[in-house]
Every structure is written in structure tokens, then in C-alpha cells.
Amino acid sequence: MVKTPADHWSPRDPDDDAPRLECGVFGVFDVEDASAVTALGLHALQHRGQEACGIASFDGNGFHTERHMGYVGDAFAGGDLTTRLPGSFAIGHTRYSTAGGSVIRNVQPMFADLDTGGIALAHNGNLTNFLTLRQQLVAEGRIFQSTSDSEVILHLIARSRRPRLVDRFIDALREIEGGYALVAITNKKLIGVRDPLGIRPLVLGDLDGHAVLASETCALDMIGARFVRDIEHGEMVVIDHDGLQSLRPFPAARARPCIFEYVYFARPDSVVNGKSIYDVRKRMGRRLAQEHPADVDVVVPVPDSGVPAALGFAQEAGLPFEMGIIRNHYVGRTFIQPTQGARETGVRMKLSPNRAVLAGKKVMLIDDSIVRGTNSTRVVRMVREAGAAEVHLRSASPPIQWPDFYGIDMPDRDKLLAAQHSVEDIARILNVDSMGFLSVDGLYWAMEAGPRDAASPQFTDHYFTGDYPTRLLDREIAEGRNMVSERQLSFLVDA
């Protein structure tokens, strides 16, 4: 059997139940020690991608790039960073692979020499016509060095015959589909783009009069920058020494940002599309308490992402909030373990029961979401073994019933617990005394968006509803004929 990058290596425990987002992006323009500032920004975005990271800088004469597997703090530590990556323009990327495997040649930013000059690009999201475009480009004779959809964008820019690079960029954008935010630097400009529906987030900041682009506002806070505004859906900003130009390369459309940013992905101290993530998650917990109350003694979050919702639940229900499960923040990646016993030990390395809180109590566990149920099963077992009299479980998101194609790594539908079982069956499978999920309308209430508009939904929410916001061209073609999959894109086995 020919091994592909996706088969070759993956840091993810196959029993890990948490959904994963693909990446975070960051960029600065005309800032002293731009690579050091970018490394700080990437630290704040580490939660968006923990497999790999990279920085590209421009020093007025040439581009410099470094790409590494692993964490930002390991890759870009040391006082020589600005010597290795000099310049006042820089972009950076933290990665969790969705399209393409976990190998160094897929790590971003990616760089290309064009006849108009060099360009480095970092991309957050997934293109839903990636395979279709890639096959077209290969048929034209284009040579690919990676299996990442980001490289497709560079080839599309290079293929355009427009004289100005910005116009070439626009030509490329008009061919791609899906959910994405991207940043790029040329020898004169910093460019930021958000997809036509605003599915993936991107914000504009100001650092002492100089422009900053980032996936989340927490990265602005990290470097001491001031939040200016969100990049709007379908907007392209071009930043140079003359200032900022806002372009609209797409037909007008209503925004549909990803609601899972609020459920799980964004850091709680971030503000996304004008809404505090922390406040939204607390309201999710309040509504969950209204929809699914229970006779319990204590509310316990599944750390860390379940904490704000558990606080909201406890406050609404008038119940004590306690840290009944303690997370060890000094555990790095959990590599694939060869036996079930070893995997159970790995879970206990990350989460430990606080017996003084749990013993003899009727416990309400609050988690942010439930995907396959593997983590939930272990957590419930742990709480029962710590002496809990009863264990009740609530999910602060609606049941996840459909896979994602815009950059969230979720299993196929046949592996999603809520797509295959009723709530009653899930309670039995997870061995809890009762089970409850936040309703879709309850989630929209927490977003202060009013009832969901079925004809024109306010958010991208297909993982709960099956209502995908764009066409899924690659999937449609793949279902119609035997088409190459992402795992068959390359025959190169990386050492």
C-alpha cells in the first residue's frame, strides 16, 4: 500500500472526541521586529492549531520563511528570531490539518515567486471546491509541492494574466468556494480577505498606528494592539504605506458567520463579530438550565471549554458551581496509545476528579459539545468512580448531526453520536442519569439573534441543522463518480 501524508503521521489520539479547527492567521505591516510581534500573536492563537506553525517576513529586499511542526513557543523561542526572520512585514499561521496531511510541506505560510514579485500566504478554512480546482490545475501542467488547499490559491493567482497583483488576487478569489480567512504579504502590501459569508473570522487592529490582522481579538490583546473592526464578510483589505483600501470582490450576500466559533473554538476572552465569547457561553448555560433542569447538588464543568456555560447554568439554577474535574495544563499532545488501558491513563493525565467535590453528590456535568461521545464516556466513568451518587450531563450546544466541510475536523455522519441515537439512547450509552442538549433556538437566543430564520439563517449552523451555506462541489462530484480523495493527492512519503 502506498502511504500518503495523512496515513504517515498524525498527532491526534483517534479516541479524542473534541472537534478541531484548522488554523489561525496573523499579519502585521510596517512594524519594527515584525516576526517577534507575529510570534506573540501566534501564541494567542495557539488554541486554533497545535500541530504546526510558521512565519514569513519581508525585509525590503527579500522574503524569509520558517515553518515547523509543533508549538509556537518551541519553534520561535530565542533572542535571534528577528535575525532569522528580519523585516517590518510579517504573517504567521498556526495549523491543525484538515485538507492535507500533518507534514512539513503542508505547513504555512506558503511562498511563491511570481513575475510581479514574491507573495507569502496563510489561509484559515477549507475550500469546498479544492479538489476540483487542483485537478484542473494539474491537468494544465501545474506542479504542486503540497496537498494543502492553500497552494491552490497561489496557483490561481499565478495563472491570472492581470497586470496588478491585487487584481490577480481577486481573480483567484472569484474561483474559490468555501469558508476562509486569509492573510498575505507582498513586497509592498499586507492583504486580508474574508469569505463572502464571513464563515471564518478575521479582525483588524492598530498597533501604534500600524495595521494588524488576526483571526481573533485575543491576538490583538497579546501584542497591545487596539481593536479597530471586524473585516466584513466578502471584504478584501489592501494595506500599504498609503493606508488601507477596502475592496468588495464578491457579489453582495448576507453574512452567515460560523456559530461554532462561539460554542467552542474562539478563546473566551475574544470578541467575534461584536459579541463577547465569554458572555455568549454564559448565556448558553443559562438557557440550558431553563430547558433542561434537574434535581442536583452541584454543577461541574468539563474543563476548560465547559466553564463559562457551567457558570451560567449554576447562576440560573441557583446551584453551587464547583471545579469537580481538574485539568492538568502541563500535558502536551496525547499521542496514539497502543492499548485501551494506556489511553485511559492518558485521559487521567489530562483530567483528574476532585473527590472532595464529587463524593456522595448528585452532579450536573456541563460540556460544550458532544461529538462521538468517547470523552464523555470516560469523564462520566471518572466522576462515578470518584463517588458521585448521580451523574447528569448537559451539552451547551445542540446535537451535532452533520459533518463540516469548512475547516472543522468532525467525523462522518455515521460516527456522530447524536446523528445515530436518540437523546434517551445517548443517556444509556454514556451511562448518565439524564441527558440534555441546548436547542437550536436556545443557541440563537444566547447569540441574541432572535429565533432562527429558516429561510435565511443568521449563522452557519449546518452541523446542527444540515443546512449548508454554500454548495459542496467536491462532495457533489465525488458522490457522482469515483473521484480522487484528499488522502490520494500525493505519493510522496515524508520522512
mmCIF file with all atom_site columns, C-alpha atoms in Angstrom, residues 10-185:
data_model
loop_
_atom_site.group_PDB
_atom_site.id
_atom_site.type_symbol
_atom_site.label_atom_id
_atom_site.label_alt_id
_atom_site.label_comp_id
_atom_site.label_asym_id
_atom_site.label_entity_id
_atom_site.label_seq_id
_atom_site.pdbx_PDB_ins_code
_atom_site.Cartn_x
_atom_site.Cartn_y
_atom_site.Cartn_z
_atom_site.occupancy
_atom_site.B_iso_or_equiv
_atom_site.pdbx_formal_charge
_atom_site.auth_seq_id
_atom_site.auth_comp_id
_atom_site.auth_asym_id
_atom_site.auth_atom_id
_atom_site.pdbx_PDB_model_num
ATOM 1   C CA . SER A 1 10  ? -0.931  12.212 12.949  1.00 0.00 ? 10  SER A CA 1
ATOM 2   C CA . PRO A 1 11  ? -0.603  13.529 16.496  1.00 0.00 ? 11  PRO A CA 1
ATOM 3   C CA . ARG A 1 12  ? -4.261  13.066 17.274  1.00 0.00 ? 12  ARG A CA 1
ATOM 4   C CA . ASP A 1 13  ? -5.491  10.291 19.526  1.00 0.00 ? 13  ASP A CA 1
ATOM 5   C CA . PRO A 1 14  ? -8.213  8.565  17.449  1.00 0.00 ? 14  PRO A CA 1
ATOM 6   C CA . ASP A 1 15  ? -10.373 8.396  20.584  1.00 0.00 ? 15  ASP A CA 1
ATOM 7   C CA . ASP A 1 16  ? -10.130 12.156 21.169  1.00 0.00 ? 16  ASP A CA 1
ATOM 8   C CA . ASP A 1 17  ? -13.681 13.468 20.919  1.00 0.00 ? 17  ASP A CA 1
ATOM 9   C CA . ALA A 1 18  ? -13.057 17.216 20.700  1.00 0.00 ? 18  ALA A CA 1
ATOM 10  C CA . PRO A 1 19  ? -13.669 18.907 17.367  1.00 0.00 ? 19  PRO A CA 1
ATOM 11  C CA . ARG A 1 20  ? -10.661 20.630 15.871  1.00 0.00 ? 20  ARG A CA 1
ATOM 12  C CA . LEU A 1 21  ? -10.409 23.837 13.892  1.00 0.00 ? 21  LEU A CA 1
ATOM 13  C CA . GLU A 1 22  ? -7.874  24.133 11.119  1.00 0.00 ? 22  GLU A CA 1
ATOM 14  C CA . CYS A 1 23  ? -5.805  27.212 11.968  1.00 0.00 ? 23  CYS A CA 1
ATOM 15  C CA . GLY A 1 24  ? -5.278  30.786 12.985  1.00 0.00 ? 24  GLY A CA 1
ATOM 16  C CA . VAL A 1 25  ? -3.731  33.597 10.951  1.00 0.00 ? 25  VAL A CA 1
ATOM 17  C CA . PHE A 1 26  ? -1.922  36.795 11.881  1.00 0.00 ? 26  PHE A CA 1
ATOM 18  C CA . GLY A 1 27  ? -0.251  39.632 9.998   1.00 0.00 ? 27  GLY A CA 1
ATOM 19  C CA . VAL A 1 28  ? 1.451   42.980 10.673  1.00 0.00 ? 28  VAL A CA 1
ATOM 20  C CA . PHE A 1 29  ? 2.576   45.779 8.371   1.00 0.00 ? 29  PHE A CA 1
ATOM 21  C CA . ASP A 1 30  ? 5.396   48.299 8.795   1.00 0.00 ? 30  ASP A CA 1
ATOM 22  C CA . VAL A 1 31  ? 6.163   47.255 12.384  1.00 0.00 ? 31  VAL A CA 1
ATOM 23  C CA . GLU A 1 32  ? 9.633   47.035 13.907  1.00 0.00 ? 32  GLU A CA 1
ATOM 24  C CA . ASP A 1 33  ? 10.658  43.420 14.620  1.00 0.00 ? 33  ASP A CA 1
ATOM 25  C CA . ALA A 1 34  ? 7.569   42.184 12.810  1.00 0.00 ? 34  ALA A CA 1
ATOM 26  C CA . SER A 1 35  ? 8.437   38.496 13.210  1.00 0.00 ? 35  SER A CA 1
ATOM 27  C CA . ALA A 1 36  ? 8.676   38.817 17.008  1.00 0.00 ? 36  ALA A CA 1
ATOM 28  C CA . VAL A 1 37  ? 5.312   40.600 17.112  1.00 0.00 ? 37  VAL A CA 1
ATOM 29  C CA . THR A 1 38  ? 3.860   37.874 14.889  1.00 0.00 ? 38  THR A CA 1
ATOM 30  C CA . ALA A 1 39  ? 5.199   35.121 17.175  1.00 0.00 ? 39  ALA A CA 1
ATOM 31  C CA . LEU A 1 40  ? 3.412   36.765 20.115  1.00 0.00 ? 40  LEU A CA 1
ATOM 32  C CA . GLY A 1 41  ? 0.202   36.944 18.105  1.00 0.00 ? 41  GLY A CA 1
ATOM 33  C CA . LEU A 1 42  ? 0.501   33.286 17.212  1.00 0.00 ? 42  LEU A CA 1
ATOM 34  C CA . HIS A 1 43  ? 0.920   32.406 20.891  1.00 0.00 ? 43  HIS A CA 1
ATOM 35  C CA . ALA A 1 44  ? -2.535  33.860 21.486  1.00 0.00 ? 44  ALA A CA 1
ATOM 36  C CA . LEU A 1 45  ? -3.912  31.831 18.559  1.00 0.00 ? 45  LEU A CA 1
ATOM 37  C CA . GLN A 1 46  ? -2.280  28.538 19.589  1.00 0.00 ? 46  GLN A CA 1
ATOM 38  C CA . HIS A 1 47  ? -5.680  27.084 20.526  1.00 0.00 ? 47  HIS A CA 1
ATOM 39  C CA . ARG A 1 48  ? -6.723  27.284 16.862  1.00 0.00 ? 48  ARG A CA 1
ATOM 40  C CA . GLY A 1 49  ? -3.958  24.960 15.683  1.00 0.00 ? 49  GLY A CA 1
ATOM 41  C CA . GLN A 1 50  ? -1.360  22.972 17.610  1.00 0.00 ? 50  GLN A CA 1
ATOM 42  C CA . GLU A 1 51  ? 0.233   20.705 15.020  1.00 0.00 ? 51  GLU A CA 1
ATOM 43  C CA . ALA A 1 52  ? 2.440   23.222 13.247  1.00 0.00 ? 52  ALA A CA 1
ATOM 44  C CA . CYS A 1 53  ? 3.255   26.901 12.848  1.00 0.00 ? 53  CYS A CA 1
ATOM 45  C CA . GLY A 1 54  ? 5.091   29.224 10.513  1.00 0.00 ? 54  GLY A CA 1
ATOM 46  C CA . ILE A 1 55  ? 6.121   32.828 9.923   1.00 0.00 ? 55  ILE A CA 1
ATOM 47  C CA . ALA A 1 56  ? 7.054   34.670 6.715   1.00 0.00 ? 56  ALA A CA 1
ATOM 48  C CA . SER A 1 57  ? 8.657   38.127 6.765   1.00 0.00 ? 57  SER A CA 1
ATOM 49  C CA . PHE A 1 58  ? 9.861   40.708 4.231   1.00 0.00 ? 58  PHE A CA 1
ATOM 50  C CA . ASP A 1 59  ? 12.825  42.980 4.952   1.00 0.00 ? 59  ASP A CA 1
ATOM 51  C CA . GLY A 1 60  ? 12.665  45.310 1.958   1.00 0.00 ? 60  GLY A CA 1
ATOM 52  C CA . ASN A 1 61  ? 14.909  43.116 -0.174  1.00 0.00 ? 61  ASN A CA 1
ATOM 53  C CA . GLY A 1 62  ? 13.734  39.551 0.216   1.00 0.00 ? 62  GLY A CA 1
ATOM 54  C CA . PHE A 1 63  ? 11.341  37.176 1.922   1.00 0.00 ? 63  PHE A CA 1
ATOM 55  C CA . HIS A 1 64  ? 12.283  34.938 4.836   1.00 0.00 ? 64  HIS A CA 1
ATOM 56  C CA . THR A 1 65  ? 10.237  31.950 5.990   1.00 0.00 ? 65  THR A CA 1
ATOM 57  C CA . GLU A 1 66  ? 10.346  29.363 8.761   1.00 0.00 ? 66  GLU A CA 1
ATOM 58  C CA . ARG A 1 67  ? 7.890   26.516 9.163   1.00 0.00 ? 67  ARG A CA 1
ATOM 59  C CA . HIS A 1 68  ? 7.918   23.993 11.980  1.00 0.00 ? 68  HIS A CA 1
ATOM 60  C CA . MET A 1 69  ? 5.930   21.088 13.370  1.00 0.00 ? 69  MET A CA 1
ATOM 61  C CA . GLY A 1 70  ? 4.829   21.686 16.953  1.00 0.00 ? 70  GLY A CA 1
ATOM 62  C CA . TYR A 1 71  ? 4.074   24.644 19.187  1.00 0.00 ? 71  TYR A CA 1
ATOM 63  C CA . VAL A 1 72  ? 4.818   28.319 18.608  1.00 0.00 ? 72  VAL A CA 1
ATOM 64  C CA . GLY A 1 73  ? 6.786   28.623 21.855  1.00 0.00 ? 73  GLY A CA 1
ATOM 65  C CA . ASP A 1 74  ? 9.119   25.813 20.827  1.00 0.00 ? 74  ASP A CA 1
ATOM 66  C CA . ALA A 1 75  ? 9.533   26.901 17.211  1.00 0.00 ? 75  ALA A CA 1
ATOM 67  C CA . PHE A 1 76  ? 10.046  30.637 17.655  1.00 0.00 ? 76  PHE A CA 1
ATOM 68  C CA . ALA A 1 77  ? 11.766  30.943 21.013  1.00 0.00 ? 77  ALA A CA 1
ATOM 69  C CA . GLY A 1 78  ? 15.139  32.606 21.446  1.00 0.00 ? 78  GLY A CA 1
ATOM 70  C CA . GLY A 1 79  ? 16.555  36.063 21.009  1.00 0.00 ? 79  GLY A CA 1
ATOM 71  C CA . ASP A 1 80  ? 17.678  35.524 17.416  1.00 0.00 ? 80  ASP A CA 1
ATOM 72  C CA . LEU A 1 81  ? 14.180  35.370 15.893  1.00 0.00 ? 81  LEU A CA 1
ATOM 73  C CA . THR A 1 82  ? 14.367  38.805 14.286  1.00 0.00 ? 82  THR A CA 1
ATOM 74  C CA . THR A 1 83  ? 17.777  37.917 12.869  1.00 0.00 ? 83  THR A CA 1
ATOM 75  C CA . ARG A 1 84  ? 16.403  34.734 11.338  1.00 0.00 ? 84  ARG A CA 1
ATOM 76  C CA . LEU A 1 85  ? 13.227  36.475 10.129  1.00 0.00 ? 85  LEU A CA 1
ATOM 77  C CA . PRO A 1 86  ? 14.079  40.158 9.636   1.00 0.00 ? 86  PRO A CA 1
ATOM 78  C CA . GLY A 1 87  ? 11.753  42.807 8.289   1.00 0.00 ? 87  GLY A CA 1
ATOM 79  C CA . SER A 1 88  ? 8.805   45.046 9.071   1.00 0.00 ? 88  SER A CA 1
ATOM 80  C CA . PHE A 1 89  ? 6.127   42.991 7.233   1.00 0.00 ? 89  PHE A CA 1
ATOM 81  C CA . ALA A 1 90  ? 5.202   39.529 8.513   1.00 0.00 ? 90  ALA A CA 1
ATOM 82  C CA . ILE A 1 91  ? 2.417   36.983 8.525   1.00 0.00 ? 91  ILE A CA 1
ATOM 83  C CA . GLY A 1 92  ? 2.041   33.865 10.651  1.00 0.00 ? 92  GLY A CA 1
ATOM 84  C CA . HIS A 1 93  ? -0.017  30.722 10.909  1.00 0.00 ? 93  HIS A CA 1
ATOM 85  C CA . THR A 1 94  ? -0.903  28.058 13.470  1.00 0.00 ? 94  THR A CA 1
ATOM 86  C CA . ARG A 1 95  ? -2.181  24.854 11.957  1.00 0.00 ? 95  ARG A CA 1
ATOM 87  C CA . TYR A 1 96  ? -4.380  21.888 12.627  1.00 0.00 ? 96  TYR A CA 1
ATOM 88  C CA . SER A 1 97  ? -4.589  19.909 9.408   1.00 0.00 ? 97  SER A CA 1
ATOM 89  C CA . THR A 1 98  ? -7.894  19.297 7.687   1.00 0.00 ? 98  THR A CA 1
ATOM 90  C CA . ALA A 1 99  ? -7.066  19.461 3.960   1.00 0.00 ? 99  ALA A CA 1
ATOM 91  C CA . GLY A 1 100 ? -3.619  17.904 3.588   1.00 0.00 ? 100 GLY A CA 1
ATOM 92  C CA . GLY A 1 101 ? -1.647  15.772 5.987   1.00 0.00 ? 101 GLY A CA 1
ATOM 93  C CA . SER A 1 102 ? 0.451   16.554 9.042   1.00 0.00 ? 102 SER A CA 1
ATOM 94  C CA . VAL A 1 103 ? 3.802   17.018 7.332   1.00 0.00 ? 103 VAL A CA 1
ATOM 95  C CA . ILE A 1 104 ? 6.162   19.959 6.993   1.00 0.00 ? 104 ILE A CA 1
ATOM 96  C CA . ARG A 1 105 ? 5.469   20.577 3.305   1.00 0.00 ? 105 ARG A CA 1
ATOM 97  C CA . ASN A 1 106 ? 1.850   21.405 4.158   1.00 0.00 ? 106 ASN A CA 1
ATOM 98  C CA . VAL A 1 107 ? 2.759   23.932 6.856   1.00 0.00 ? 107 VAL A CA 1
ATOM 99  C CA . GLN A 1 108 ? 2.064   27.593 6.141   1.00 0.00 ? 108 GLN A CA 1
ATOM 100 C CA . PRO A 1 109 ? 2.706   30.369 5.237   1.00 0.00 ? 109 PRO A CA 1
ATOM 101 C CA . MET A 1 110 ? 3.369   29.263 1.667   1.00 0.00 ? 110 MET A CA 1
ATOM 102 C CA . PHE A 1 111 ? 5.528   31.315 -0.661  1.00 0.00 ? 111 PHE A CA 1
ATOM 103 C CA . ALA A 1 112 ? 5.643   31.768 -4.433  1.00 0.00 ? 112 ALA A CA 1
ATOM 104 C CA . ASP A 1 113 ? 7.821   33.785 -6.812  1.00 0.00 ? 113 ASP A CA 1
ATOM 105 C CA . LEU A 1 114 ? 5.640   35.453 -9.438  1.00 0.00 ? 114 LEU A CA 1
ATOM 106 C CA . ASP A 1 115 ? 6.558   37.693 -12.329 1.00 0.00 ? 115 ASP A CA 1
ATOM 107 C CA . THR A 1 116 ? 5.077   40.562 -10.292 1.00 0.00 ? 116 THR A CA 1
ATOM 108 C CA . GLY A 1 117 ? 7.219   39.693 -7.259  1.00 0.00 ? 117 GLY A CA 1
ATOM 109 C CA . GLY A 1 118 ? 7.056   37.367 -4.276  1.00 0.00 ? 118 GLY A CA 1
ATOM 110 C CA . ILE A 1 119 ? 3.974   36.552 -2.228  1.00 0.00 ? 119 ILE A CA 1
ATOM 111 C CA . ALA A 1 120 ? 3.556   34.664 1.054   1.00 0.00 ? 120 ALA A CA 1
ATOM 112 C CA . LEU A 1 121 ? 0.093   33.484 2.032   1.00 0.00 ? 121 LEU A CA 1
ATOM 113 C CA . ALA A 1 122 ? -1.538  31.943 5.121   1.00 0.00 ? 122 ALA A CA 1
ATOM 114 C CA . HIS A 1 123 ? -5.043  30.589 4.987   1.00 0.00 ? 123 HIS A CA 1
ATOM 115 C CA . ASN A 1 124 ? -7.647  29.634 7.588   1.00 0.00 ? 124 ASN A CA 1
ATOM 116 C CA . GLY A 1 125 ? -10.544 27.454 6.482   1.00 0.00 ? 125 GLY A CA 1
ATOM 117 C CA . ASN A 1 126 ? -11.362 24.940 3.781   1.00 0.00 ? 126 ASN A CA 1
ATOM 118 C CA . LEU A 1 127 ? -12.193 25.322 0.116   1.00 0.00 ? 127 LEU A CA 1
ATOM 119 C CA . THR A 1 128 ? -15.183 23.192 -0.850  1.00 0.00 ? 128 THR A CA 1
ATOM 120 C CA . ASN A 1 129 ? -14.010 23.100 -4.489  1.00 0.00 ? 129 ASN A CA 1
ATOM 121 C CA . PHE A 1 130 ? -10.359 22.436 -3.629  1.00 0.00 ? 130 PHE A CA 1
ATOM 122 C CA . LEU A 1 131 ? -10.090 19.013 -5.284  1.00 0.00 ? 131 LEU A CA 1
ATOM 123 C CA . THR A 1 132 ? -11.871 20.205 -8.411  1.00 0.00 ? 132 THR A CA 1
ATOM 124 C CA . LEU A 1 133 ? -9.573  23.205 -8.805  1.00 0.00 ? 133 LEU A CA 1
ATOM 125 C CA . ARG A 1 134 ? -6.470  21.179 -8.032  1.00 0.00 ? 134 ARG A CA 1
ATOM 126 C CA . GLN A 1 135 ? -7.290  18.608 -10.689 1.00 0.00 ? 135 GLN A CA 1
ATOM 127 C CA . GLN A 1 136 ? -7.849  21.370 -13.233 1.00 0.00 ? 136 GLN A CA 1
ATOM 128 C CA . LEU A 1 137 ? -4.523  22.977 -12.383 1.00 0.00 ? 137 LEU A CA 1
ATOM 129 C CA . VAL A 1 138 ? -2.637  19.667 -12.522 1.00 0.00 ? 138 VAL A CA 1
ATOM 130 C CA . ALA A 1 139 ? -4.214  18.957 -15.918 1.00 0.00 ? 139 ALA A CA 1
ATOM 131 C CA . GLU A 1 140 ? -2.852  22.324 -17.078 1.00 0.00 ? 140 GLU A CA 1
ATOM 132 C CA . GLY A 1 141 ? 0.645   21.240 -16.063 1.00 0.00 ? 141 GLY A CA 1
ATOM 133 C CA . ARG A 1 142 ? 0.901   22.985 -12.703 1.00 0.00 ? 142 ARG A CA 1
ATOM 134 C CA . ILE A 1 143 ? 3.259   21.294 -10.252 1.00 0.00 ? 143 ILE A CA 1
ATOM 135 C CA . PHE A 1 144 ? 2.220   21.048 -6.606  1.00 0.00 ? 144 PHE A CA 1
ATOM 136 C CA . GLN A 1 145 ? 4.640   20.733 -3.693  1.00 0.00 ? 145 GLN A CA 1
ATOM 137 C CA . SER A 1 146 ? 1.979   20.088 -1.046  1.00 0.00 ? 146 SER A CA 1
ATOM 138 C CA . THR A 1 147 ? -1.501  18.670 -0.576  1.00 0.00 ? 147 THR A CA 1
ATOM 139 C CA . SER A 1 148 ? -2.805  21.833 1.102   1.00 0.00 ? 148 SER A CA 1
ATOM 140 C CA . ASP A 1 149 ? -5.675  23.810 -0.382  1.00 0.00 ? 149 ASP A CA 1
ATOM 141 C CA . SER A 1 150 ? -3.672  26.983 0.331   1.00 0.00 ? 150 SER A CA 1
ATOM 142 C CA . GLU A 1 151 ? -1.316  26.134 -2.527  1.00 0.00 ? 151 GLU A CA 1
ATOM 143 C CA . VAL A 1 152 ? -4.268  26.112 -4.911  1.00 0.00 ? 152 VAL A CA 1
ATOM 144 C CA . ILE A 1 153 ? -4.834  29.800 -4.164  1.00 0.00 ? 153 ILE A CA 1
ATOM 145 C CA . LEU A 1 154 ? -1.214  30.629 -5.049  1.00 0.00 ? 154 LEU A CA 1
ATOM 146 C CA . HIS A 1 155 ? -1.523  28.761 -8.354  1.00 0.00 ? 155 HIS A CA 1
ATOM 147 C CA . LEU A 1 156 ? -4.734  30.598 -9.181  1.00 0.00 ? 156 LEU A CA 1
ATOM 148 C CA . ILE A 1 157 ? -3.015  33.929 -8.502  1.00 0.00 ? 157 ILE A CA 1
ATOM 149 C CA . ALA A 1 158 ? -0.100  32.903 -10.726 1.00 0.00 ? 158 ALA A CA 1
ATOM 150 C CA . ARG A 1 159 ? -2.455  31.782 -13.520 1.00 0.00 ? 159 ARG A CA 1
ATOM 151 C CA . SER A 1 160 ? -4.180  35.142 -13.784 1.00 0.00 ? 160 SER A CA 1
ATOM 152 C CA . ARG A 1 161 ? -2.859  37.394 -16.543 1.00 0.00 ? 161 ARG A CA 1
ATOM 153 C CA . ARG A 1 162 ? -3.904  40.671 -14.918 1.00 0.00 ? 162 ARG A CA 1
ATOM 154 C CA . PRO A 1 163 ? -1.012  43.171 -14.637 1.00 0.00 ? 163 PRO A CA 1
ATOM 155 C CA . ARG A 1 164 ? -1.603  44.147 -10.981 1.00 0.00 ? 164 ARG A CA 1
ATOM 156 C CA . LEU A 1 165 ? -1.126  41.599 -8.192  1.00 0.00 ? 165 LEU A CA 1
ATOM 157 C CA . VAL A 1 166 ? -4.243  42.804 -6.371  1.00 0.00 ? 166 VAL A CA 1
ATOM 158 C CA . ASP A 1 167 ? -6.298  42.113 -9.496  1.00 0.00 ? 167 ASP A CA 1
ATOM 159 C CA . ARG A 1 168 ? -4.721  38.677 -9.807  1.00 0.00 ? 168 ARG A CA 1
ATOM 160 C CA . PHE A 1 169 ? -5.683  38.041 -6.197  1.00 0.00 ? 169 PHE A CA 1
ATOM 161 C CA . ILE A 1 170 ? -9.277  38.999 -6.982  1.00 0.00 ? 170 ILE A CA 1
ATOM 162 C CA . ASP A 1 171 ? -9.331  36.652 -9.991  1.00 0.00 ? 171 ASP A CA 1
ATOM 163 C CA . ALA A 1 172 ? -8.230  33.812 -7.702  1.00 0.00 ? 172 ALA A CA 1
ATOM 164 C CA . LEU A 1 173 ? -10.788 34.651 -5.041  1.00 0.00 ? 173 LEU A CA 1
ATOM 165 C CA . ARG A 1 174 ? -13.605 34.533 -7.564  1.00 0.00 ? 174 ARG A CA 1
ATOM 166 C CA . GLU A 1 175 ? -12.754 30.910 -8.372  1.00 0.00 ? 175 GLU A CA 1
ATOM 167 C CA . ILE A 1 176 ? -12.639 29.530 -4.825  1.00 0.00 ? 176 ILE A CA 1
ATOM 168 C CA . GLU A 1 177 ? -15.602 28.477 -2.682  1.00 0.00 ? 177 GLU A CA 1
ATOM 169 C CA . GLY A 1 178 ? -15.995 27.628 0.978   1.00 0.00 ? 178 GLY A CA 1
ATOM 170 C CA . GLY A 1 179 ? -15.245 29.235 4.312   1.00 0.00 ? 179 GLY A CA 1
ATOM 171 C CA . TYR A 1 180 ? -11.940 31.021 4.729   1.00 0.00 ? 180 TYR A CA 1
ATOM 172 C CA . ALA A 1 181 ? -9.951  33.949 6.040   1.00 0.00 ? 181 ALA A CA 1
ATOM 173 C CA . LEU A 1 182 ? -6.509  34.616 4.640   1.00 0.00 ? 182 LEU A CA 1
ATOM 174 C CA . VAL A 1 183 ? -3.603  36.989 5.012   1.00 0.00 ? 183 VAL A CA 1
ATOM 175 C CA . ALA A 1 184 ? -0.764  37.613 2.574   1.00 0.00 ? 184 ALA A CA 1
ATOM 176 C CA . ILE A 1 185 ? 2.278   39.833 2.193   1.00 0.00 ? 185 ILE A CA 1
#
